[in-house]
Coordinates of C-alpha atoms in Angstrom, one line a residue:
X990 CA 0.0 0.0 0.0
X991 CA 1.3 3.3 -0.7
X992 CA 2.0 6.0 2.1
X993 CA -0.5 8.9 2.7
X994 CA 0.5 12.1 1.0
X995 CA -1.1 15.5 1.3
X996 CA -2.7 15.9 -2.2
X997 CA -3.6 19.4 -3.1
X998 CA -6.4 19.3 -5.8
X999 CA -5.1 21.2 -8.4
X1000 CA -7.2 23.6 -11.3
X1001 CA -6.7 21.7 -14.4
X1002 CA -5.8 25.8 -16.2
X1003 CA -3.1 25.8 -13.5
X1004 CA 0.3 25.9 -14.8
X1005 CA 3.0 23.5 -13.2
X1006 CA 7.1 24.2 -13.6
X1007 CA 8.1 21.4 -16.0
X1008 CA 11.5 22.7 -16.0
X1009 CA 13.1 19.7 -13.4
X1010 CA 12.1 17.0 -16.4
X1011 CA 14.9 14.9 -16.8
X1012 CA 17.5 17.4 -15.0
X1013 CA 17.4 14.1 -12.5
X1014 CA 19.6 12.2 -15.0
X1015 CA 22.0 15.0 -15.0
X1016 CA 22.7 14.7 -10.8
X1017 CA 26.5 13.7 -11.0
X1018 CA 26.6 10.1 -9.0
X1019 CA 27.7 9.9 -5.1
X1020 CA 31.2 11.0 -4.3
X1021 CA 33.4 8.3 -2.0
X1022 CA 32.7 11.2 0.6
X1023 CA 29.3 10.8 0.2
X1024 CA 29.6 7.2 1.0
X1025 CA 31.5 7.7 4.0
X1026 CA 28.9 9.7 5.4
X1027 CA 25.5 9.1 4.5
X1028 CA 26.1 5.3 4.5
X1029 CA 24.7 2.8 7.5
X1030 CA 27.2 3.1 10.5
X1031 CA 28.5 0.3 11.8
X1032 CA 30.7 1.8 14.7
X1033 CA 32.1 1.9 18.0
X1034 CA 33.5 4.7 20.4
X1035 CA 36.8 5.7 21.2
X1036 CA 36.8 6.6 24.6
X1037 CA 38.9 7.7 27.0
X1038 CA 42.0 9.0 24.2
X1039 CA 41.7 12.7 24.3
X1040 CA 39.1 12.8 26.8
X1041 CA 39.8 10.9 30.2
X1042 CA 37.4 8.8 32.3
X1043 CA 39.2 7.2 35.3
X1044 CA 37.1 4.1 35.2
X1045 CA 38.5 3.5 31.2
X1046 CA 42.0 4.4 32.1
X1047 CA 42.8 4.5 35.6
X1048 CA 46.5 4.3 34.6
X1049 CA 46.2 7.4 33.6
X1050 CA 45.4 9.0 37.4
X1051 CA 47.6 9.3 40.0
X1052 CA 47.3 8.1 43.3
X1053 CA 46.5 11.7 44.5
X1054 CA 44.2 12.2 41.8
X1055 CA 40.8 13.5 43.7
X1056 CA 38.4 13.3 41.1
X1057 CA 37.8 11.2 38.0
X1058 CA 37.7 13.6 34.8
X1059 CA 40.5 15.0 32.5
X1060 CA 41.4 17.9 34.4
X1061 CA 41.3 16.2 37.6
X1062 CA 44.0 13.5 36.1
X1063 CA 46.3 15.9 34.1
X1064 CA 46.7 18.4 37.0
X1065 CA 47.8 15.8 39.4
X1066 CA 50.1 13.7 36.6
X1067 CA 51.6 17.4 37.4
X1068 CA 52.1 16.8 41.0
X1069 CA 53.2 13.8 40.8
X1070 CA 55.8 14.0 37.7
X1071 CA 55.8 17.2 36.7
X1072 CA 54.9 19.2 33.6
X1073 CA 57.2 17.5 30.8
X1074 CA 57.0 14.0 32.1
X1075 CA 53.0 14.2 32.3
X1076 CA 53.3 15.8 28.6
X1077 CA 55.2 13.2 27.4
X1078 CA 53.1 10.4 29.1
X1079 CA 49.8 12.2 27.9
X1080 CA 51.6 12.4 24.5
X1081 CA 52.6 8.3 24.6
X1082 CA 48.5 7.7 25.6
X1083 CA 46.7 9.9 22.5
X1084 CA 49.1 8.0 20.0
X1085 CA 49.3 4.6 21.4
X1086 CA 45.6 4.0 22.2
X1087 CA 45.2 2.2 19.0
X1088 CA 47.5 0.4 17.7
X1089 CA 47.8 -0.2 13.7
X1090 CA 46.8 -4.0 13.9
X1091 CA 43.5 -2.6 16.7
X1092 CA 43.0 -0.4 13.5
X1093 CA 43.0 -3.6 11.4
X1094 CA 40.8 -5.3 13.6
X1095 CA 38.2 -3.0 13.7
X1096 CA 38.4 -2.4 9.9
X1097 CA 38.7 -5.9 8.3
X1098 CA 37.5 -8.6 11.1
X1099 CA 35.2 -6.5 13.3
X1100 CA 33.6 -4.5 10.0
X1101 CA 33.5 -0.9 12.1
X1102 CA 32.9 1.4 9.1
X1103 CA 32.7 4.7 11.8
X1104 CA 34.2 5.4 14.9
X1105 CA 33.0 8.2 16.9
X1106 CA 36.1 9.8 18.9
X1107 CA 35.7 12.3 22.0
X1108 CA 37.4 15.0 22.1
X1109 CA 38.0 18.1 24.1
X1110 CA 37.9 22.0 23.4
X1111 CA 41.3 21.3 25.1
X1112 CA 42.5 19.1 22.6
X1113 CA 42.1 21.5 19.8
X1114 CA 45.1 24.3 21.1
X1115 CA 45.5 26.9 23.4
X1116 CA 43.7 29.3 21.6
X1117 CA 40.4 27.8 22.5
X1118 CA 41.3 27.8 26.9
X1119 CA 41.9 31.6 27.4
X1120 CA 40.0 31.9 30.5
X1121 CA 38.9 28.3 31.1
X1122 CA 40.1 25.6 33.6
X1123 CA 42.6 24.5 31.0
X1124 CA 44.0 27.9 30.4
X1125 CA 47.3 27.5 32.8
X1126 CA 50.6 27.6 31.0
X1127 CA 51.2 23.8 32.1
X1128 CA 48.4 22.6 30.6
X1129 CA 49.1 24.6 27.2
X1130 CA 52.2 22.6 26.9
X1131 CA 50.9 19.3 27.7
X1132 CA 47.9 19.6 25.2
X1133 CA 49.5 21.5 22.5
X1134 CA 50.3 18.3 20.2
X1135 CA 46.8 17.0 21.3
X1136 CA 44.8 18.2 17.9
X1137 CA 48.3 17.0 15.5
X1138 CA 47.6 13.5 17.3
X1139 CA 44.0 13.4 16.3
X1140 CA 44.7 14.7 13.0
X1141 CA 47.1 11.6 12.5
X1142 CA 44.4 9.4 13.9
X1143 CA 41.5 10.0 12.0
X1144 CA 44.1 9.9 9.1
X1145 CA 45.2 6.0 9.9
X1146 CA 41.1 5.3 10.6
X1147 CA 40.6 6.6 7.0
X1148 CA 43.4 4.9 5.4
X1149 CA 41.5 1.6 6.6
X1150 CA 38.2 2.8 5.4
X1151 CA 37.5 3.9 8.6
X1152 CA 35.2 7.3 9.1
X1153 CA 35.5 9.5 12.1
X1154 CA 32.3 11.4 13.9
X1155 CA 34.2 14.3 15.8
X1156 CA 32.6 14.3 18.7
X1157 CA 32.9 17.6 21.0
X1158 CA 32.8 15.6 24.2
X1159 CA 33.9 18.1 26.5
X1160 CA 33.0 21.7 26.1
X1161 CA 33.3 25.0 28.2
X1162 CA 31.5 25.0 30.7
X1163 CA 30.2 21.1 30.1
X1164 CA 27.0 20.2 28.3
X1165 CA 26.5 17.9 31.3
X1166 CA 27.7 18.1 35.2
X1167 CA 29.4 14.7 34.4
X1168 CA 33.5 14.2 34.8
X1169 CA 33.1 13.3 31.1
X1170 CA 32.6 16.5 30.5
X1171 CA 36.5 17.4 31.3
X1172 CA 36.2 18.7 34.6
X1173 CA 34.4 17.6 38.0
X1174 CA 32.6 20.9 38.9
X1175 CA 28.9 18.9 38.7
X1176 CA 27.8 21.7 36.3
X1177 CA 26.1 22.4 33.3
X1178 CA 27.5 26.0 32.6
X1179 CA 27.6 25.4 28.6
X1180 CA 23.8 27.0 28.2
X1181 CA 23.6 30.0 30.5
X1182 CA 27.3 31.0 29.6
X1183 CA 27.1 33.3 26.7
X1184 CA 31.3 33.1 26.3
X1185 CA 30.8 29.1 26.9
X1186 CA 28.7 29.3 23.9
X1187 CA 30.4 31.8 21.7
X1188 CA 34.0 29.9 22.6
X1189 CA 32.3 26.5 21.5
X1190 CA 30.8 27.9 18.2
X1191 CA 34.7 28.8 17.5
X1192 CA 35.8 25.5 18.0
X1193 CA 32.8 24.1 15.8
X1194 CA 34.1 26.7 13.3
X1195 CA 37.6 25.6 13.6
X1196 CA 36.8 22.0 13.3
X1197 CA 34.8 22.9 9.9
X1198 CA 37.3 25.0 8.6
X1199 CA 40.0 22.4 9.2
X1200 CA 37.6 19.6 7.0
X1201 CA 36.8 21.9 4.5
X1202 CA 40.7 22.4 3.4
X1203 CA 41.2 19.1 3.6
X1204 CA 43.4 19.1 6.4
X1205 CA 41.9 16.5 8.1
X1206 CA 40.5 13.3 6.2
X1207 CA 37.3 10.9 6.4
X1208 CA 35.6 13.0 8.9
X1209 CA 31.7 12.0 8.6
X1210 CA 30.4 15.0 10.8
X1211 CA 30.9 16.6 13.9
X1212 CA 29.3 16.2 17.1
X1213 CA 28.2 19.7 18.5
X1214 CA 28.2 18.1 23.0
X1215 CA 27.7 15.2 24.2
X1216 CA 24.6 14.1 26.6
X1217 CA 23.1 17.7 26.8
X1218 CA 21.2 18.1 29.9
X1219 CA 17.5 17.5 29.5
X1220 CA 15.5 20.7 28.9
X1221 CA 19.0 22.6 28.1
X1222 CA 18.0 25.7 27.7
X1223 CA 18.3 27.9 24.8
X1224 CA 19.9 24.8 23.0
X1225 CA 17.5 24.3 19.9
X1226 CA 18.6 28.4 19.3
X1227 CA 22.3 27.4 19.4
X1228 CA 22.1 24.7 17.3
X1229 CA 20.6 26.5 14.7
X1230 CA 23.2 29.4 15.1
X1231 CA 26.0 26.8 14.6
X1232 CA 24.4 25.4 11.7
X1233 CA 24.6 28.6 10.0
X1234 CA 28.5 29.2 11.5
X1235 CA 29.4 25.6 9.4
X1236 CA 27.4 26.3 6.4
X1237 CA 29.2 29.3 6.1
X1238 CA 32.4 27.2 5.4
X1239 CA 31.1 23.9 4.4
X1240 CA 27.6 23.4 4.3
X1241 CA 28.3 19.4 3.0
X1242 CA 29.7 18.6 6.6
X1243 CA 27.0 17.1 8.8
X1244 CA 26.1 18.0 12.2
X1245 CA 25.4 15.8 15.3
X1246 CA 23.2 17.2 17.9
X1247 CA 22.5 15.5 21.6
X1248 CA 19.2 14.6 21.7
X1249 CA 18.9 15.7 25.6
X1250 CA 16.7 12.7 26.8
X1251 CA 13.8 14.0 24.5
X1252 CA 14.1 12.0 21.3
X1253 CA 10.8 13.3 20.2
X1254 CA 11.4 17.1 20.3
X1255 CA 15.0 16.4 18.6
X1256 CA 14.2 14.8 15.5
X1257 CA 11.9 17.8 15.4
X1258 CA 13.7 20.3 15.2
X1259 CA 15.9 18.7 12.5
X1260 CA 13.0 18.2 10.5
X1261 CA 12.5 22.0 10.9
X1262 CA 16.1 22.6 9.7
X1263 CA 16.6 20.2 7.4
X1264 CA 14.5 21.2 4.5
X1265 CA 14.3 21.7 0.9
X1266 CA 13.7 25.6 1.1
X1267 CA 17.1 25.9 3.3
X1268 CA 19.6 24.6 0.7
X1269 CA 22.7 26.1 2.3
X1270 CA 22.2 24.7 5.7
X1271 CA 24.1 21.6 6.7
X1272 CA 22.5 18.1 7.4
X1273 CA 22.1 17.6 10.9
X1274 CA 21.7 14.2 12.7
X1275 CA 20.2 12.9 16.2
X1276 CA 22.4 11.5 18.2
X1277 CA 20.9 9.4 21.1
X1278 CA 22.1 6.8 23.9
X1279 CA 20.3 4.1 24.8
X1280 CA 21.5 2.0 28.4
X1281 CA 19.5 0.0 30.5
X1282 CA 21.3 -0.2 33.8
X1283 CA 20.8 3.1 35.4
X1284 CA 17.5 4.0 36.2
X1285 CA 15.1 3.1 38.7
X1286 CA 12.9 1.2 36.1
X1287 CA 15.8 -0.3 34.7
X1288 CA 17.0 -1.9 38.1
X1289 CA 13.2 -3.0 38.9
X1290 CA 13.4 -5.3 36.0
X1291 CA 14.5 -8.9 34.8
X1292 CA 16.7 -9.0 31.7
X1293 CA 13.5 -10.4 29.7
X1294 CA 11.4 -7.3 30.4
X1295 CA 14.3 -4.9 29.4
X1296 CA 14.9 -7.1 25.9
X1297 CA 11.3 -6.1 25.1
X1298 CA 11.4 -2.7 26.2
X1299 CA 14.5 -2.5 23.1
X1300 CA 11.7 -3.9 20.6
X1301 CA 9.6 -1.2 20.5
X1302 CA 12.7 1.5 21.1
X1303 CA 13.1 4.4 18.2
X1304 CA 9.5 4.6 17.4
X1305 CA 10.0 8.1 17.4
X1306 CA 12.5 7.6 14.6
X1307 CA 9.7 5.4 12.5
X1308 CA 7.1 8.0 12.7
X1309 CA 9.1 10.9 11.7
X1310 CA 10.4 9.3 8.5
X1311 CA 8.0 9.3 5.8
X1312 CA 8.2 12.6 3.5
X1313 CA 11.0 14.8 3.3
X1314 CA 9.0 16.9 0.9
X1315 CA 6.3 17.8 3.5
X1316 CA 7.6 17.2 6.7
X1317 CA 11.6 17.5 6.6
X1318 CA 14.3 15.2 6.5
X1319 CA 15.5 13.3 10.0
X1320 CA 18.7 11.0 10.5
X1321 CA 19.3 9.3 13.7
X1322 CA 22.2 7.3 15.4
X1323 CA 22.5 5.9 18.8
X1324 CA 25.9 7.4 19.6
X1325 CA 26.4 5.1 22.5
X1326 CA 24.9 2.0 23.8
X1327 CA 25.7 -1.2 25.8
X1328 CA 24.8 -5.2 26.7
X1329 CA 25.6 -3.6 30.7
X1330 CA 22.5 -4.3 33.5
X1331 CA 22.5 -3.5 36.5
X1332 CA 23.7 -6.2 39.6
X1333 CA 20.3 -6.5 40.6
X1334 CA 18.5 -6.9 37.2
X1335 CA 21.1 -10.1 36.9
X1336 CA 20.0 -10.9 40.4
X1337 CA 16.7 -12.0 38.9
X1338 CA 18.2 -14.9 36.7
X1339 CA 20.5 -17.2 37.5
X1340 CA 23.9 -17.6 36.5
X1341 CA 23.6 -20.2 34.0
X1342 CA 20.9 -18.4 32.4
X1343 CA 23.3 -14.9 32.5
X1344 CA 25.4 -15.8 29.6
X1345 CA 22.5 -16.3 27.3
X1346 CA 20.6 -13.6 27.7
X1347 CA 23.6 -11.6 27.5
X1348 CA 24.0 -12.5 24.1
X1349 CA 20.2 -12.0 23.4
X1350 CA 20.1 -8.7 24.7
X1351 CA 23.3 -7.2 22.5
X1352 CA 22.1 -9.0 19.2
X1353 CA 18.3 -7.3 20.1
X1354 CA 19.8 -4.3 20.7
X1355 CA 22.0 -4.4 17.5
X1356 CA 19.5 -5.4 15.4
X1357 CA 16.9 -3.0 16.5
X1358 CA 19.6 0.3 15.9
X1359 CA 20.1 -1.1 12.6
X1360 CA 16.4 -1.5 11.1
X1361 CA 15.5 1.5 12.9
X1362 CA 18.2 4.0 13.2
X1363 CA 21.0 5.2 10.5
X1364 CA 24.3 3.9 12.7
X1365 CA 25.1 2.8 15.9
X1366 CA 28.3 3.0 18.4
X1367 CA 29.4 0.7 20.8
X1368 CA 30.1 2.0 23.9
X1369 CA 33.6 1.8 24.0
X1370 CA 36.6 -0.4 22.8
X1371 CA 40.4 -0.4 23.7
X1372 CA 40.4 0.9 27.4
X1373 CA 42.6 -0.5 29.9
X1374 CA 40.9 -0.6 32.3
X1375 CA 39.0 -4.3 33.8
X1376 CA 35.9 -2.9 33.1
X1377 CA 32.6 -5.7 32.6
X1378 CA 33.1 -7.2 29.9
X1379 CA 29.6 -5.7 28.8
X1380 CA 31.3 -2.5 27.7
X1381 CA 34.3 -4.0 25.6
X1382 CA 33.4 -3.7 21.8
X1383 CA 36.0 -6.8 21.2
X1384 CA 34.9 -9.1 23.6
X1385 CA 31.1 -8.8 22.7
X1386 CA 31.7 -9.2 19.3
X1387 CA 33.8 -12.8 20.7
X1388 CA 31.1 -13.5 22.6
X1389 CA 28.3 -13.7 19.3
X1390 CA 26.2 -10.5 21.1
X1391 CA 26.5 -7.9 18.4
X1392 CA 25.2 -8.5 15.0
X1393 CA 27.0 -7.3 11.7
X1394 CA 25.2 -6.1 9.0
X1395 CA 25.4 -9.2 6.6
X1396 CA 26.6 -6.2 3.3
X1397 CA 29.5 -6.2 5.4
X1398 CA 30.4 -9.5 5.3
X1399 CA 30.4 -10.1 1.8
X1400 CA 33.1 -10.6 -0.1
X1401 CA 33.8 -8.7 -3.4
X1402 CA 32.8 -11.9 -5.4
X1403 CA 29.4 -11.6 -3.9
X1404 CA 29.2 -8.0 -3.6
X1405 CA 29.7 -8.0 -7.5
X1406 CA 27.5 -10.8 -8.0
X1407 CA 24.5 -9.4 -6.4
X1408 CA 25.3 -6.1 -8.6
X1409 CA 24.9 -8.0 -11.8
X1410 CA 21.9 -9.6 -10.2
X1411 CA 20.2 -6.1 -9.3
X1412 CA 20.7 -4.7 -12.8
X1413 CA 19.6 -8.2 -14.2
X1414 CA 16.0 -7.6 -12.7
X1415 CA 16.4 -3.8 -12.9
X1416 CA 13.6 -3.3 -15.6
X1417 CA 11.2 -6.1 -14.4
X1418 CA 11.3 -4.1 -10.5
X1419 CA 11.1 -0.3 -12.1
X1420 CA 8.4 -1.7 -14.2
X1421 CA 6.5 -3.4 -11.3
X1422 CA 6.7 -0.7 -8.9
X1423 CA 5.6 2.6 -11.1
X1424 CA 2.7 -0.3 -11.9
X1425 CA 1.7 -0.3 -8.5
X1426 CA 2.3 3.6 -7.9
X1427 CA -0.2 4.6 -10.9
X1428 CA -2.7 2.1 -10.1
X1429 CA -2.7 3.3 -6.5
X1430 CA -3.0 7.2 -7.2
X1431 CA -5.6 6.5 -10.4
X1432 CA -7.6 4.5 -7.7
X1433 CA -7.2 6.7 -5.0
X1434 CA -7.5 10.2 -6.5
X1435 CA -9.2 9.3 -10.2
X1436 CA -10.0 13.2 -10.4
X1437 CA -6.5 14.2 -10.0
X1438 CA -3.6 14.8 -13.2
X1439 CA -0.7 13.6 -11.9
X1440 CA 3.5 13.6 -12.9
X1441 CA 4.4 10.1 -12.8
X1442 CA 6.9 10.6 -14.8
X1443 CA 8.8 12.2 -12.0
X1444 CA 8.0 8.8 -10.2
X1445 CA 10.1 6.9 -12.8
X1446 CA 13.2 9.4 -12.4
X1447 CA 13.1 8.9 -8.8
X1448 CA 13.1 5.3 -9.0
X1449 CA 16.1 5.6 -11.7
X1450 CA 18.0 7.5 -9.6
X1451 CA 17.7 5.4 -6.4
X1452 CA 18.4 2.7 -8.0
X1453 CA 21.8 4.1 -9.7
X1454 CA 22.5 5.7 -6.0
X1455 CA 21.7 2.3 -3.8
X1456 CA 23.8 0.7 -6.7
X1457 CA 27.4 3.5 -6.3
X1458 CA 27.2 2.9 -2.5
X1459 CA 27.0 -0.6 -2.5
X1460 CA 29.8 -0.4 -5.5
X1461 CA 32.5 2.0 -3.9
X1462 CA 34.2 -0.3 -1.6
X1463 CA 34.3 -2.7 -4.9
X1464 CA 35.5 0.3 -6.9
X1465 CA 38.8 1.3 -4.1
X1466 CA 36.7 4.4 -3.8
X1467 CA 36.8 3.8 0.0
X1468 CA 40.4 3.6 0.9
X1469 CA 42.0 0.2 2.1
X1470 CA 38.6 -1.3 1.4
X1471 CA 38.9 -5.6 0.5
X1472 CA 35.9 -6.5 1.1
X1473 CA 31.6 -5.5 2.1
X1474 CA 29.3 -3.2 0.5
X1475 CA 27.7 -0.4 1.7
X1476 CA 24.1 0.8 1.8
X1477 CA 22.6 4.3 2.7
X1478 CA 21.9 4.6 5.8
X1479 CA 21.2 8.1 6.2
X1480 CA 18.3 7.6 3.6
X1481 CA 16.4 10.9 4.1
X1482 CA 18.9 13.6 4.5
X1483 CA 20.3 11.3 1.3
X1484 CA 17.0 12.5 -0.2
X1485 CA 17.1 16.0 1.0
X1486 CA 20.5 16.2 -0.5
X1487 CA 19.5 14.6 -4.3
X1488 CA 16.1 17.5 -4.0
X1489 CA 18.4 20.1 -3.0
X1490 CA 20.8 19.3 -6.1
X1491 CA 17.3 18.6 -8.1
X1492 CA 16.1 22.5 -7.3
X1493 CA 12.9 20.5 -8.3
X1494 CA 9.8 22.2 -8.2
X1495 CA 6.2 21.7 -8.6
X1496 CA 3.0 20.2 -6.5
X1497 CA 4.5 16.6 -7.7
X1498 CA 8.0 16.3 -6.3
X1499 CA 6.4 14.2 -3.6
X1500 CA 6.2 11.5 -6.9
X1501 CA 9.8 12.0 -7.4
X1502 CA 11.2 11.3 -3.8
X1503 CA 8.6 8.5 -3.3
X1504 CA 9.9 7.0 -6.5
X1505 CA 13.3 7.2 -5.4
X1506 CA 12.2 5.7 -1.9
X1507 CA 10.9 2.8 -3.6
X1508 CA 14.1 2.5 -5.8
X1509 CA 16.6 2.1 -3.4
X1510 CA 14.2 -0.2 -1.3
X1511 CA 13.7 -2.7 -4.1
X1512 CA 17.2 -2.6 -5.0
X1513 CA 18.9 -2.8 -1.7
X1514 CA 16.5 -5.7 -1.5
X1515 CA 17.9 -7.1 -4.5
X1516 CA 21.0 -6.5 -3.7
X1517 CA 21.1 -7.7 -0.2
X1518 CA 18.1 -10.7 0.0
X1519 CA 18.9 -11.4 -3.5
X1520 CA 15.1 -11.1 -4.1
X1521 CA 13.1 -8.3 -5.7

């Protein structure tokens, strides 16, 4: 059955634009770029590099360390060592943290086609602390080869076919009270700080300038805080003002928001911003985090009653995602998530029966973020600390409870195999679905001219897009790429993109991104199921 669209009945001595027929054939195919960032992310965090949480690396704190954030560990490394040994060890951490073969694990056995990396204001120079808590001329010198070491990581991620999410974990003033945050005052002072704010739009900027000159490689967007507090206020406002400070470098570069708790009232204001009347604005995504072992309701249940609580997760997501057109565009990943339960949710299953539904609960989880949701990101990989095992990407993955998307287990024999066996049934699936489109709409709304035809160019142009994302990794357009396909993930800021290139217009452009809708669904079936 088709989806409901808004029909306006139109005068039949009206006069329509025509001028978008056939411009869809001259859209120039996604860029490798493209794929990198509007394709399904698989992905996993790297915490605790350029942003320190004592309970990842405790090696990291001193003994007279009071606290458990960055700043509490860096100043007393000071005390303990002194300025250049603590520079030097801080130094050894950001550039050891992964090694080249954890690089090749992630990339070519554990199939992570994203990472999402924390970083600081800090990290980024001195120029970005006048006046903070990391403004003393000690810390200057520790952190002043911090933004060169994340520059040469994202470079060795990207050389893998890796893509980096540059997530602003710790900002002035702290998005959260939490000693992720980069500090251990217990405050929010981000949204009622107008210098917090002004100094953070900076760094955005920086960041964006730094991508747009091609300084720094495979970056797939950047993450404006991390875990905003709910109901932060003014931040809807901000966001909007930063979207305008990036598009006025680069408006390609996508921007993560928090969602603050409120899923709902996120993806809403996206929608508001990511339309077809605001080409110059840059996509911005949802970023939300999904655990199930802190709350009151969490710890009141069994394992059992939390696994169906994640089946019905992200309807928010589902209902918002249906006409770009009409409504606006709206891309969501869950930034961080975990197979972790509380002690006393375990407490109500015994031990034999733990291992199991351990397993069952990650593969629930990953399967839900990847039918609903456009990536998702372990929560974390690589620490040293002897954390549960529930928060180690590696061991999770050894332990069967994260699923892989199975286009990234092909290998290139299959991937080009199901190609030739998309195009093969190419004509016999365009022809079915327009078919169904115009029997629908004639039945539907028999009073009513339509512009199929912009149906048909949709569907074309789907199907040649599903068909360049699943073909890059084939075609060495993603780099150090031997194996897997890739899908879009990101499907409707994908389409907001292809209408904002289109500059369709007309009461029928609905026809056209439905079209392409169904195109890259019936060929990412194809290509995928192998059935159409």
């Amino acid at each position: 059955m088709e989806p409901v669209f808004h029909i306006k009945e139109i005068d039949s001595h009206e006069q329509h634009p025509q001028s978008s027929r056939g411009a869809t054939y001259l859209l120039p195919p996604p860029t490798a770029l493209d794929v990198l960032r509007y394709r399904y992310h698989h992905g996993v965090n790297l915490g605790g590099i350029f942003v320190l949480e004592r309970w990842l690396f405790p090696g990291m704190f001193a003994s007279c360390a009071v606290g458990d954030s960055e700043l509490d560990a860096v100043t007393a490394s000071i005390l303990a060592i002194n300025v250049f040994a603590t520079k030097e060890k801080w130094e050894a951490h950001w550039n050891r943290a992964l090694s080249s073969a954890d690089i090749i694990d992630l990339a070519y056995r554990l199939r992570v086609t994203t990472v999402r990396l924390p970083i600081g204001y800090f990290t980024l120079g001195d120029r970005f602390t006048t006046n903070t808590p990391f403004y003393p001329d000690a810390l200057r010198v520790i952190y002043s080869r911090a933004w060169p070491a994340v520059i040469t990581l994202c470079t060795r991620l990207y050389v893998a076919g890796i893509g980096v999410i540059l997530d602003l974990h710790a900002v002035p003033g702290g998005a959260n009270g939490d000693p992720h945050s980069g500090t251990s005052s217990g405050r929010a002072d981000l949204w009622t700080n107008p210098k917090n704010l002004e100094l953070l739009a900076d760094c955005v900027g920086s960041i964006a300038s730094t991508i747009a000159t091609n300084r720094i490689p495979g970056i797939v967007g950047i993450q404006i805080c991390n875990e905003a507090i709910a109901d932060a206020p003014g931040a809807f406002n901000f966001y909007r003002h930063l979207s305008a400070v990036v598009s006025a470098i680069d408006s390609s570069i996508p921007l993560y928001i928090s969602d603050a708790w409120n899923l709902g009232a996120a993806l809403d204001f996206t929608a508001s911003i990511n339309t077809v009347n605001q080409p110059l604005l840059p996509p911005v995504v949802v970023d939300t985090h999904k655990y199930y072992c802190f709350s009151a309701a969490d710890t009141a249940q069994a394992p059992a009653d939390i696994i169906s609580r994640v089946m019905v997760e992200l309807q928010e997501v589902l209902s918002r995602s249906d006409s770009v057109v009409d409504n606006g565009a709206v891309g969501c990943v869950v930034g961080e998530w975990s197979t972790a339960l509380n002690p006393e949710t375990w407490s109500r299953v015994s031990a034999v029966d733990r291992e199991k539904l351990q397993k069952h609960f990650g593969l629930a989880q990953s399967r839900m973020w990847r039918e609903r949701a456009s990536g998702s990101f372990f929560w974390s990989t690589n620490m040293d600390a002897k954390v549960g095992w529930e928060w180690d990407f590696l061991r999770m993955n050894d332990h069967g409870a994260i699923a892989m998307p199975a286009h990234l287990m092909l290998d290139f024999a299959e991937v080009r195999d199901r190609r030739g066996y998309a195009y093969a049934h190419k004509e016999s699936m365009k022809s079915r679905d327009i078919g169904k489109h115009i029997t629908y709409w004639h039945e539907a709304a028999p009073w009513q001219e339509f512009e199929h035809w912009r149906f048909e160019e949709g569907w074309e142009l789907g199907f040649q897009d599903a068909v360049v994302f699943w073909d890059m990794r084939l075609n060495q357009g993603i780099q150090g790429a031997k194996s897997g396909a890739d899908k879009i993930g990101l499907l409707d800021l994908w389409i907001l993109k292809r209408l904002r290139d289109l500059r369709a217009v007309g009461n029928f452009v609905w026809e056209w991104e439905h079209g392409f809708r169904q195109g890259v669904k019936s060929t990412e079936q194809a290509l995928i199921a192998c059935q159409y």
